[in-house]
XYZ file of C-alpha atoms in Angstrom:
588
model
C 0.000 0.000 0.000
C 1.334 3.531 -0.859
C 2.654 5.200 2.274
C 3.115 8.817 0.719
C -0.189 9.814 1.371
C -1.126 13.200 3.084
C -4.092 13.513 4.668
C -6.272 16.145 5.200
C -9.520 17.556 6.867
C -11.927 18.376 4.462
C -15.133 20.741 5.162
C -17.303 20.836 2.170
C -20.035 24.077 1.631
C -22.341 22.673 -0.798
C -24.477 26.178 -0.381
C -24.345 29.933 0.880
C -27.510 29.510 1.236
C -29.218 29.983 5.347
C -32.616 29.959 6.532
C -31.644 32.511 9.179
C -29.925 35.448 9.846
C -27.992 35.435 13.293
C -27.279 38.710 14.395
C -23.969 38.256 15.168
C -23.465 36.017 11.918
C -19.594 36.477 10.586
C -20.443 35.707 6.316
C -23.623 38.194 6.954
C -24.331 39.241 3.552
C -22.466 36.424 2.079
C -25.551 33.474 3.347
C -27.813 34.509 0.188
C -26.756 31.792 -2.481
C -28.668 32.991 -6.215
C -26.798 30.187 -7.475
C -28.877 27.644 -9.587
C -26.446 24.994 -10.799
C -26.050 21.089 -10.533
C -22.650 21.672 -8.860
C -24.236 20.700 -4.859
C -22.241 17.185 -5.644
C -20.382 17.863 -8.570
C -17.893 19.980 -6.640
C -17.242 17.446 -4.040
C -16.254 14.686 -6.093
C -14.378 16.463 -8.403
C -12.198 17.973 -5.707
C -11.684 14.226 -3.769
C -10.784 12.522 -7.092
C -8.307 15.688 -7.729
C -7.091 15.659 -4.475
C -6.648 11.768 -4.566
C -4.358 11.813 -7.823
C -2.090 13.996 -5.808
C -1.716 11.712 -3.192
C -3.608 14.093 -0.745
C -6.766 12.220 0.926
C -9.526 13.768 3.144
C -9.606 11.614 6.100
C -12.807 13.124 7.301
C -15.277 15.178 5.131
C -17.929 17.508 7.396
C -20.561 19.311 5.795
C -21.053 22.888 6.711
C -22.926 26.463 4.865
C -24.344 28.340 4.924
C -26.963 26.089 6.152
C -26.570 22.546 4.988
C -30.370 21.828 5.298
C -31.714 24.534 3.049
C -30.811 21.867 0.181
C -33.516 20.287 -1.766
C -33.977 16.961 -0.359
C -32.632 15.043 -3.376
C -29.398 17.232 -3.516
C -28.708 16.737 0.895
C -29.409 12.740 0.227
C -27.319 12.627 -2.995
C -24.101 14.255 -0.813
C -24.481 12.292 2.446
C -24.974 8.782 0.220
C -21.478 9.721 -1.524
C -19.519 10.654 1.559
C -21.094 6.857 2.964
C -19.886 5.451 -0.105
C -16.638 7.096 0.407
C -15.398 6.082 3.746
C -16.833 2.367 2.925
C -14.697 2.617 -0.556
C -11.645 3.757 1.679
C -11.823 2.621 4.418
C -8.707 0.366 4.013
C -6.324 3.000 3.364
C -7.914 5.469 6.150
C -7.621 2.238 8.690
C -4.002 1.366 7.227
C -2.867 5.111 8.643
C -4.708 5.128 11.894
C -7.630 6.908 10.751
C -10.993 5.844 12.753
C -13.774 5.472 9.732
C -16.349 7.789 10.332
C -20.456 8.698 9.278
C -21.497 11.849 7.008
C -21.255 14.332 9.409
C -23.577 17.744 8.939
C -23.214 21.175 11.283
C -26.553 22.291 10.922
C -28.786 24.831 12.921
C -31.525 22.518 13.241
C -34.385 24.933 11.694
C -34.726 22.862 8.798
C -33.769 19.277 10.225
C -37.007 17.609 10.018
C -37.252 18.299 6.359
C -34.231 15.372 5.817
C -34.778 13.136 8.642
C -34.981 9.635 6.404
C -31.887 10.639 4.954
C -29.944 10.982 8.204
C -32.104 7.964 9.515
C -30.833 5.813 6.382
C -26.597 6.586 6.677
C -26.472 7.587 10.304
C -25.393 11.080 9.885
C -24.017 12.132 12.894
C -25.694 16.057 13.721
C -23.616 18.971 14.971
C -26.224 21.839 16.046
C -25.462 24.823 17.119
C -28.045 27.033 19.668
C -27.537 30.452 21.856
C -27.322 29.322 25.561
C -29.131 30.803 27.865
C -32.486 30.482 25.464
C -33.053 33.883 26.260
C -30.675 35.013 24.294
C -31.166 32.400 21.600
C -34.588 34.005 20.359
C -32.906 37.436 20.535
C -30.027 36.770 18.269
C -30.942 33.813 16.213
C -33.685 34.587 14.048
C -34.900 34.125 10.971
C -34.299 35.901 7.520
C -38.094 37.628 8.596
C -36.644 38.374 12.116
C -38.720 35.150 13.512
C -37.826 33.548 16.908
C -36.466 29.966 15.889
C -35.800 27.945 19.376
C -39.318 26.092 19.610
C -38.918 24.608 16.120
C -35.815 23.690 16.959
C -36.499 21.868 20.055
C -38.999 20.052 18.427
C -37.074 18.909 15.736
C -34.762 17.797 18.355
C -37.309 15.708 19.109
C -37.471 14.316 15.867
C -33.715 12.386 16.659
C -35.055 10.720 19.982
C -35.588 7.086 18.451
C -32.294 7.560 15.511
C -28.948 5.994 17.305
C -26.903 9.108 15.961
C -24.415 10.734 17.086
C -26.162 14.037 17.997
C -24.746 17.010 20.328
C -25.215 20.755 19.726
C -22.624 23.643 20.692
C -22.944 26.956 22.523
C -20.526 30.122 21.570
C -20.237 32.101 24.291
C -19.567 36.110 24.552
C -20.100 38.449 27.146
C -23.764 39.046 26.869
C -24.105 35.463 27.603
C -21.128 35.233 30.265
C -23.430 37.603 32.556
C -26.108 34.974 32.477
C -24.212 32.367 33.674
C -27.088 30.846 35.822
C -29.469 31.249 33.254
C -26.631 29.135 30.933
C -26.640 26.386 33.978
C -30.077 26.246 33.774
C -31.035 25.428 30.129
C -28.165 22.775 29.872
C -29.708 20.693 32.725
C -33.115 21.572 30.581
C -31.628 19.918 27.379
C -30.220 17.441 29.676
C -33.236 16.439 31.388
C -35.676 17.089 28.789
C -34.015 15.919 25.351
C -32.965 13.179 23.427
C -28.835 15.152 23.793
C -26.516 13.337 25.652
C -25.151 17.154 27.307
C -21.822 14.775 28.071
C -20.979 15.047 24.173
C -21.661 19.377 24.299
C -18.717 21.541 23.161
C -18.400 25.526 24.548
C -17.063 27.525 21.968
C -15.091 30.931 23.115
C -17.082 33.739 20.706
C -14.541 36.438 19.350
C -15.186 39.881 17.637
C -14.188 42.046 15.250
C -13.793 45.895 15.185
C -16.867 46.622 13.174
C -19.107 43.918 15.620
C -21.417 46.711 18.413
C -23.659 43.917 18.914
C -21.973 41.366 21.226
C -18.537 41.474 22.960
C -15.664 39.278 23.841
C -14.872 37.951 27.478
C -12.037 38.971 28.396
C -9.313 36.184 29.501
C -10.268 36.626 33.279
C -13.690 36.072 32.268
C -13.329 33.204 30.634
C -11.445 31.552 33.591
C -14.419 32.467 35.716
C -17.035 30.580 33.007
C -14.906 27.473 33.218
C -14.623 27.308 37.164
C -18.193 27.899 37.422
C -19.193 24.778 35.067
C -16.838 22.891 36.970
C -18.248 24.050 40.676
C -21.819 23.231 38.984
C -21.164 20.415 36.957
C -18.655 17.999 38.724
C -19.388 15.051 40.304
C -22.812 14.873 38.522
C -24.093 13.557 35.971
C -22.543 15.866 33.558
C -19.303 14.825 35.165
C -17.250 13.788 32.310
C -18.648 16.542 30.487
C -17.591 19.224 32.064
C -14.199 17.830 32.574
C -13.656 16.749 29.069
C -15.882 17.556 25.950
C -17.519 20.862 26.572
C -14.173 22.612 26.836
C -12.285 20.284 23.803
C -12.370 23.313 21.820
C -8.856 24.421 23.532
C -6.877 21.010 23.641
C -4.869 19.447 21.251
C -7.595 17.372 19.643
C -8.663 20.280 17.999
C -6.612 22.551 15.672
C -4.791 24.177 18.665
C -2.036 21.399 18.077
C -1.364 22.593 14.576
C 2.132 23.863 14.178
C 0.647 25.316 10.445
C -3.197 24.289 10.342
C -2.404 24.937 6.560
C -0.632 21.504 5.935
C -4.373 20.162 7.514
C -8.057 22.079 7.547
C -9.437 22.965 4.436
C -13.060 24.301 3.299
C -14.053 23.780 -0.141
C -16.970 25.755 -1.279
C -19.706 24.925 -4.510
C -17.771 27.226 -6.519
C -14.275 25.225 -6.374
C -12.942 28.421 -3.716
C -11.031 26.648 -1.037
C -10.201 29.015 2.123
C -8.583 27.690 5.134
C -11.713 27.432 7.509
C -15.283 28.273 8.568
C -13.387 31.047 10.559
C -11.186 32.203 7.138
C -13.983 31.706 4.907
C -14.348 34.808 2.393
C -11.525 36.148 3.635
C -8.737 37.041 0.549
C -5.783 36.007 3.465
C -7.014 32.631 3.874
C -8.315 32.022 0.679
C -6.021 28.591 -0.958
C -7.069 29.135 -4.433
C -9.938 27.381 -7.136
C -9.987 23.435 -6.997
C -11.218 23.571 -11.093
C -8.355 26.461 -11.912
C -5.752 25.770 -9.662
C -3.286 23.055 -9.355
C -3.191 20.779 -6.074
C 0.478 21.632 -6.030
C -0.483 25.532 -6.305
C -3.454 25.021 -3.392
C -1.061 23.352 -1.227
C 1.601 25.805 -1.267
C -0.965 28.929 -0.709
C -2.289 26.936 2.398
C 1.435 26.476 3.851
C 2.460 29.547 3.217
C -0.463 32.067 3.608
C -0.612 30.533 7.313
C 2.835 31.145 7.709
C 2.165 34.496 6.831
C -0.168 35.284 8.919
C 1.246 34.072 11.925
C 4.132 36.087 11.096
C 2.127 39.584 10.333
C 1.392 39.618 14.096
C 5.041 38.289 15.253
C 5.465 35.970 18.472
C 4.886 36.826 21.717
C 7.731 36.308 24.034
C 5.553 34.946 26.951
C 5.462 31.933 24.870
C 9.203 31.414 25.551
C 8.676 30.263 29.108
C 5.587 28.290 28.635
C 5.507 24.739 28.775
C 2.604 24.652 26.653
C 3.498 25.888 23.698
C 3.847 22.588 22.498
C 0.235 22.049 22.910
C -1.056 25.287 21.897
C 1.312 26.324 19.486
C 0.143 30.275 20.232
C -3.277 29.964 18.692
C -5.345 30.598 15.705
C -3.885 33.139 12.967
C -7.114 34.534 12.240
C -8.171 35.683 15.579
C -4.516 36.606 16.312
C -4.622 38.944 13.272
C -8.521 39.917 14.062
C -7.404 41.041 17.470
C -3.756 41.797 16.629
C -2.440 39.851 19.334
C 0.360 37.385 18.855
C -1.055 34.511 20.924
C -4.176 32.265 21.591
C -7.200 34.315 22.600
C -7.902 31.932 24.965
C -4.722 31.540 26.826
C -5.476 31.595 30.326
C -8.105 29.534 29.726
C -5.953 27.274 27.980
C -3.562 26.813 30.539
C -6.210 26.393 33.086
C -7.201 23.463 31.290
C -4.169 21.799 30.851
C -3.471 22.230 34.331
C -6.567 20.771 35.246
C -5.596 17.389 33.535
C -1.916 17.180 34.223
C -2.142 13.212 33.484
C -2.748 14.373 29.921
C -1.220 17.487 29.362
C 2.096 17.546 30.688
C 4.397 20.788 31.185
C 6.595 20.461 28.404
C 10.434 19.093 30.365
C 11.734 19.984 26.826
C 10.628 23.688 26.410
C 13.756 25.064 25.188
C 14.077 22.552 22.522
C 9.894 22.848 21.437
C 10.274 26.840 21.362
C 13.059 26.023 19.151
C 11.871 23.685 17.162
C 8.250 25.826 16.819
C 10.129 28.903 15.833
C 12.319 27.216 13.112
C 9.068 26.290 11.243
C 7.117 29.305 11.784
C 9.138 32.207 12.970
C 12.605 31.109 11.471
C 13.998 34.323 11.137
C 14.585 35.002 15.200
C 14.975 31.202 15.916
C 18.738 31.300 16.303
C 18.497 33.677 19.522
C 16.524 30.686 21.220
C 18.814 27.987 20.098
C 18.686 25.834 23.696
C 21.742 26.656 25.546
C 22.201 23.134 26.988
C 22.558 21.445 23.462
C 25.530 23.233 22.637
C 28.367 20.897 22.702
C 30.898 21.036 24.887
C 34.260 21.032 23.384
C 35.672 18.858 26.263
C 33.676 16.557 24.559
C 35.270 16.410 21.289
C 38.385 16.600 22.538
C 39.564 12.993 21.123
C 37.863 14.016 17.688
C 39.351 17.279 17.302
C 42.875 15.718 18.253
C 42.098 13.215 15.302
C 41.095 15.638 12.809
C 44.466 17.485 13.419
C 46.827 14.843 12.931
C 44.978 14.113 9.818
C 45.396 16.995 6.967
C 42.304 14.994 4.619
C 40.371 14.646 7.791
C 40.860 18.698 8.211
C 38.662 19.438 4.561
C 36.141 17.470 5.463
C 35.685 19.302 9.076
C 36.994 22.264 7.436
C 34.238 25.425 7.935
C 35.681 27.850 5.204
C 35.247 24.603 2.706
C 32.042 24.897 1.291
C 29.824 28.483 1.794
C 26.034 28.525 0.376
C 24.382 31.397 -0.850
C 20.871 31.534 -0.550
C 19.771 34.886 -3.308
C 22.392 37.419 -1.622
C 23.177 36.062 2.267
C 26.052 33.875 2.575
C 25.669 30.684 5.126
C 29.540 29.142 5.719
C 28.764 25.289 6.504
C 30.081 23.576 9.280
C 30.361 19.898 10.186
C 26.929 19.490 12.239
C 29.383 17.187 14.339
C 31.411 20.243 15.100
C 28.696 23.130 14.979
C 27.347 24.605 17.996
C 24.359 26.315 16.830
C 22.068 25.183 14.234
C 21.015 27.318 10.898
C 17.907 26.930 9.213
C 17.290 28.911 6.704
C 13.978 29.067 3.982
C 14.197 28.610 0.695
C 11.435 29.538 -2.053
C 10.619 28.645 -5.723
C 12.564 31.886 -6.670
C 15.259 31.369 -4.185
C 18.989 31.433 -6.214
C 21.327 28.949 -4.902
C 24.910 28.853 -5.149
C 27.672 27.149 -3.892
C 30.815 28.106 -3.377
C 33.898 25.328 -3.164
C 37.063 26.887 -1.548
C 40.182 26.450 -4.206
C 42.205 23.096 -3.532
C 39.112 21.181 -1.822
C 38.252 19.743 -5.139
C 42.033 19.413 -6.938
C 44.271 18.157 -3.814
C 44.275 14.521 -4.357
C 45.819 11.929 -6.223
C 43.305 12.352 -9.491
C 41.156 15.500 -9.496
C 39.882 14.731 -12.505
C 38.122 12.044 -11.128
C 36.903 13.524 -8.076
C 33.274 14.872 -7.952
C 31.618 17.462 -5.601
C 28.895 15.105 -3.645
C 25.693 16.636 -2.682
C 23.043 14.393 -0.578
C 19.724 15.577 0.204
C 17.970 14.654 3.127
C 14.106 14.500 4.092
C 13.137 15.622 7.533
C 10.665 12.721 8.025
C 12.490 9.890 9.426
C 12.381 6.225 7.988
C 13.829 3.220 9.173
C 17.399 2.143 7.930
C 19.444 -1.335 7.607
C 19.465 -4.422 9.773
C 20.689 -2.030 12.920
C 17.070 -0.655 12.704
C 18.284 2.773 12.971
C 15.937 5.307 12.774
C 17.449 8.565 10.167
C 16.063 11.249 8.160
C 14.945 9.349 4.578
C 18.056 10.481 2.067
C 15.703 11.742 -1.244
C 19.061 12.517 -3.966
C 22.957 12.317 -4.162
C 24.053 14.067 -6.780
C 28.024 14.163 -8.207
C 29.387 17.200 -10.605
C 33.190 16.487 -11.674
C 35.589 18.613 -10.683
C 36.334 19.753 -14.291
C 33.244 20.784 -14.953
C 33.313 22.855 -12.010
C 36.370 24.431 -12.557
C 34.814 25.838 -16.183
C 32.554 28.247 -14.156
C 33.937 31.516 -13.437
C 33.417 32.313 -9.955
C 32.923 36.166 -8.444
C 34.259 34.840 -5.128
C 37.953 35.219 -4.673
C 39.801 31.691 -3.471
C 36.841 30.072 -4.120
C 35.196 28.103 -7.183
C 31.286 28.508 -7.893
C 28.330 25.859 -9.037
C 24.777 27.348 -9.529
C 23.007 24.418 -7.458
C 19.307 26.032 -8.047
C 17.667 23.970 -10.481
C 19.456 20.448 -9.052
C 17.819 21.120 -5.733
C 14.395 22.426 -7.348
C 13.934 18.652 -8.765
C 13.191 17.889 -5.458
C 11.211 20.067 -3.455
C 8.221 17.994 -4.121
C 10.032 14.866 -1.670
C 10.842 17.330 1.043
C 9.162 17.478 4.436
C 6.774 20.460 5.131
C 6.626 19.265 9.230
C 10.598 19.008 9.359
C 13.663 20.956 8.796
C 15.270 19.125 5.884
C 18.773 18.594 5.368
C 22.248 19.151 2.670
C 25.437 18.267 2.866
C 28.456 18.961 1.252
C 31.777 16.720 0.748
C 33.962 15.372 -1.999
C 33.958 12.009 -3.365
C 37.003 11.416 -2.392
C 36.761 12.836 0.979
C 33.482 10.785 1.022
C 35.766 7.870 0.331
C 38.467 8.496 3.213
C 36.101 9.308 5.833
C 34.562 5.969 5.358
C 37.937 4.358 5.372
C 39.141 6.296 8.222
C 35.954 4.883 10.625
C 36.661 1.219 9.034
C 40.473 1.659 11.094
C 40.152 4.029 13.973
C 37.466 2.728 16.397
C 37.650 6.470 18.108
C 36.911 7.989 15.017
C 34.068 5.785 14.235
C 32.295 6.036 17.578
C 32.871 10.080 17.245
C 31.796 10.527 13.555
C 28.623 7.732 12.921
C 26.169 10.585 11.919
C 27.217 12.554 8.758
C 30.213 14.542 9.346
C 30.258 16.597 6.161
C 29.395 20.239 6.034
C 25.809 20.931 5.969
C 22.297 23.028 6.707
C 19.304 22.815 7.202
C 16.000 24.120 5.179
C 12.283 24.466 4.461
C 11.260 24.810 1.456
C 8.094 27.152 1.109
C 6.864 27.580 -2.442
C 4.680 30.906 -2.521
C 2.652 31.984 -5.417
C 1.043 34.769 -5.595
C -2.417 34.854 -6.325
C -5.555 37.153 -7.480
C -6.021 38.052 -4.120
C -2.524 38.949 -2.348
């Protein structure tokens, strides 16, 4: 079975289209769909199949809107029977990479349930509904495009799911307007509890956020939120909303969700009718989180935008340095980049709350004993350009520890070029990176490389030409994946090697070089071939030797047992890279 598969989250908008018109509704204007076509299904499958001959497969396809139930009942049934067929039709390969197989799965607001309730009776669509706690407020804000009250229909088609095994739950978002009715909020959820077919154990809180244009409703601030999740617990624990309280309701802020996303780009993508795909239901019509056009774009090209607009946007708003000492930044990773941005903060929105969480279920959510190394690693993918000041102090080497090595190496003069810093220097468009043995180095340099990134080598005179035949002797370049794969009968786990490439030294020595003492080799389109192999979770990995120094390093381990012991990972001169390939579109 192919193991190069990505897999990704896939939230499909077969219609703009809403039956009501929340107040406080962020695509306002935008849930009127005029749209008359035969694309409700259309679009779906032609995005899976396109998706699929890339390698790239949804491991979970939600429905979401507008308002998925304002569909004809031919066009909802036609969907939910295809995403059935689909996780029966792959549910090998989802299985074969840990994937549990799931049911069509709608987010509705429940006005308009009862008008498809044989269709989620015949595939055992699991419902997501969404109503305004305290119910008060629910008739207030959630109305109807004639400014009806909604929350009695609702509740009775509710009703309609008592004798359907489903999975069913509904959500409540939560701003300050509702925050000050906290007993009303307590109230209603032992109602639905008491009085519904809901199991209130499977409920989810959501934290409501605003922009600067919202007068309607307002945010709790971070205090308040705190307060809202003590007082659920006081109310809630050690009843029968027990696990509840301690688990689901609040899942919104642990890892299970997209809080655990170092770049939710590589993962969560909504697909509309049309073909747009944006990054979310929170950066949906929005031109900074919009991917591209499944029917005009390549995968490739939608990929990249996703990876890199992300990136972007984290770094418009920069990284907070309060992160540094938290040892749950490997959890959180500092929050979403579209309320970051919306609020122009540079970390989670919910970060006391967060923390108050984890703390709550230390068993689970450890404090990080390797923060240093997480901050680094976190800020190497997503901030690398202030990474280096936070390389961890305590993983520098100690050069009483290479003491034997360094002794070798200088008794050895081939030994010396292949340790030797000034050997090789890449330049990346027009900064210069000198490349060290990573056996030797005592910092660690990643840099980022684009699709318009230059990239040039530079070989110092006499590392190619001193040795018995130079004319046989080849600059050796070996690219390395950061995903790891299993090696040899040692079992040894090692970043997966993708190329090794070889340029003779003569044809080398035909280039004319602008760098004094050095020769030159424009590496750009030899390392291009590759970018599609490379790692987008992991810092990936060059090195630089000679053939023959290749040759005598190997020799040297087979007859000095010190040397070997010292040198088993790569010695040669390297660095390490992402490779972000950025195309601008319509909308940047």
């Amino acid at each position: 079975m192919n193991n190069n598969y990505k897999f990704i989250h896939l939230l499909y908008v077969p219609t703009m289209n809403c039956n009501m018109q929340c107040k406080y509704c962020y695509l306002k204007e935008n849930t009127v769909d005029l749209k008359q076509d035969n694309k409700y299904l259309k679009t779906l499958k032609y995005a899976v199949n396109k998706f699929k001959k890339a390698n790239i497969i949804p491991f979970n396809i939600s429905l979401h809107g507008g308002e998925i139930t304002t569909l004809s009942k031919k066009d909802f049934r036609d969907i939910i029977e295809y995403i059935s067929n689909y996780y029966k039709d792959n549910k090998r390969l989802l299985e074969f990479n840990n994937f549990r197989i799931g049911e069509p799965h709608i987010k509705t607001n429940l006005y308009h349930l009862d008008k498809h309730i044989d269709t989620i009776k015949d595939f055992n669509v699991s419902i997501s509904g969404s109503l305004d706690l305290p119910f008060s407020l629910h008739d207030e804000f959630r109305v109807t495009k004639g400014n009806q009250k909604t929350l009695d229909k609702i509740l009775e088609n509710i009703k309609l799911l008592e004798n359907i095994p489903n999975k069913k739950k509904v959500s409540a978002t939560i701003f300050k307007e509702h925050y000050e009715r906290i007993d009303e909020i307590i109230e209603d959820i032992k109602y639905l509890e008491k009085n519904t077919c809901l199991d209130m154990n499977d409920f989810n809180f959501m934290i409501g956020f605003v922009s600067e244009n919202d007068k309607l409703l307002h945010a709790m601030t971070e205090d308040e939120q705190v307060k809202f999740y003590n007082r659920m617990k006081k109310e809630f624990i050690d009843t029968t909303l027990d696990y509840g309280v301690r688990t689901t309701w609040f899942a919104e802020f642990n890892p299970t969700y997209c809080t655990n996303c170092d770049n939710c780009g590589e993962k969560f993508f909504l697909l509309e009718r049309d073909g747009d795909i944006y990054s979310c239901v929170r950066g949906q019509k929005n031109p900074d989180f919009y991917y591209g056009n499944i029917y005009k774009d390549t995968v490739e090209t939608i990929m990249n935008n996703a990876r890199t607009k992300i990136f972007l946007n984290h770094n418009k708003i920069g990284f907070n340095s309060e992160c540094l000492d938290c040892k749950y930044l490997y959890l959180c990773k500092t929050g979403c980049p579209f309320v970051k941005n919306n609020y122009k903060t540079n970390k989670s929105y919910t970060c006391k709350l967060q923390q108050e969480i984890y703390k709550d279920n230390n068993d689970i959510y450890k404090e990080d004993d390797n923060n240093d190394e997480s901050v680094y690693m976190y800020l190497s993918k997503m901030h690398p350009n202030i990474a280096q000041k936070y390389y961890p102090q305590k993983n520098k080497i100690n050069v009483d520890d290479i003491v034997q090595l360094t002794d070798i190496i200088k008794q050895d003069e081939k030994l010396k070029y292949i340790y030797d810093p000034k050997a090789f220097i890449l330049k990346v468009d027009n900064t210069e990176y000198p490349l060290e043995s990573q056996i030797l180095k005592n910092k660690r340099d990643i840099i980022y490389l684009t699709e318009k990134s230059k990239i040039t080598l530079y070989i110092k005179n006499g590392v190619l030409e001193n040795c018995d035949y130079p004319v046989n002797n080849s600059l050796y370049i070996m690219l390395l994946s950061g995903n790891l794969v299993q090696y040899g009968d040692e079992n040894r786990i090692k970043q997966e090697h993708i190329m090794t490439h070889q340029i003779y030294t003569n044809t080398i020595l035909k280039n004319k070089s602008d760098k004094t003492c050095y020769h030159c080799v424009d590496i750009t389109n030899i390392i291009a071939l590759y970018y599609k192999e490379l790692s987008n979770e992991n810092p990936n990995n060059i090195f630089f030797t000679t053939s023959e120094l290749r040759d005598y390093h190997y020799n040297k381990q087979k007859n000095n047992a010190y040397y070997h012991i010292q040198s088993i990972n790569l010695p040669f001169q390297n660095i390490e890279f992402f490779y972000i390939n950025y195309k601008e579109d319509k909308n940047d």
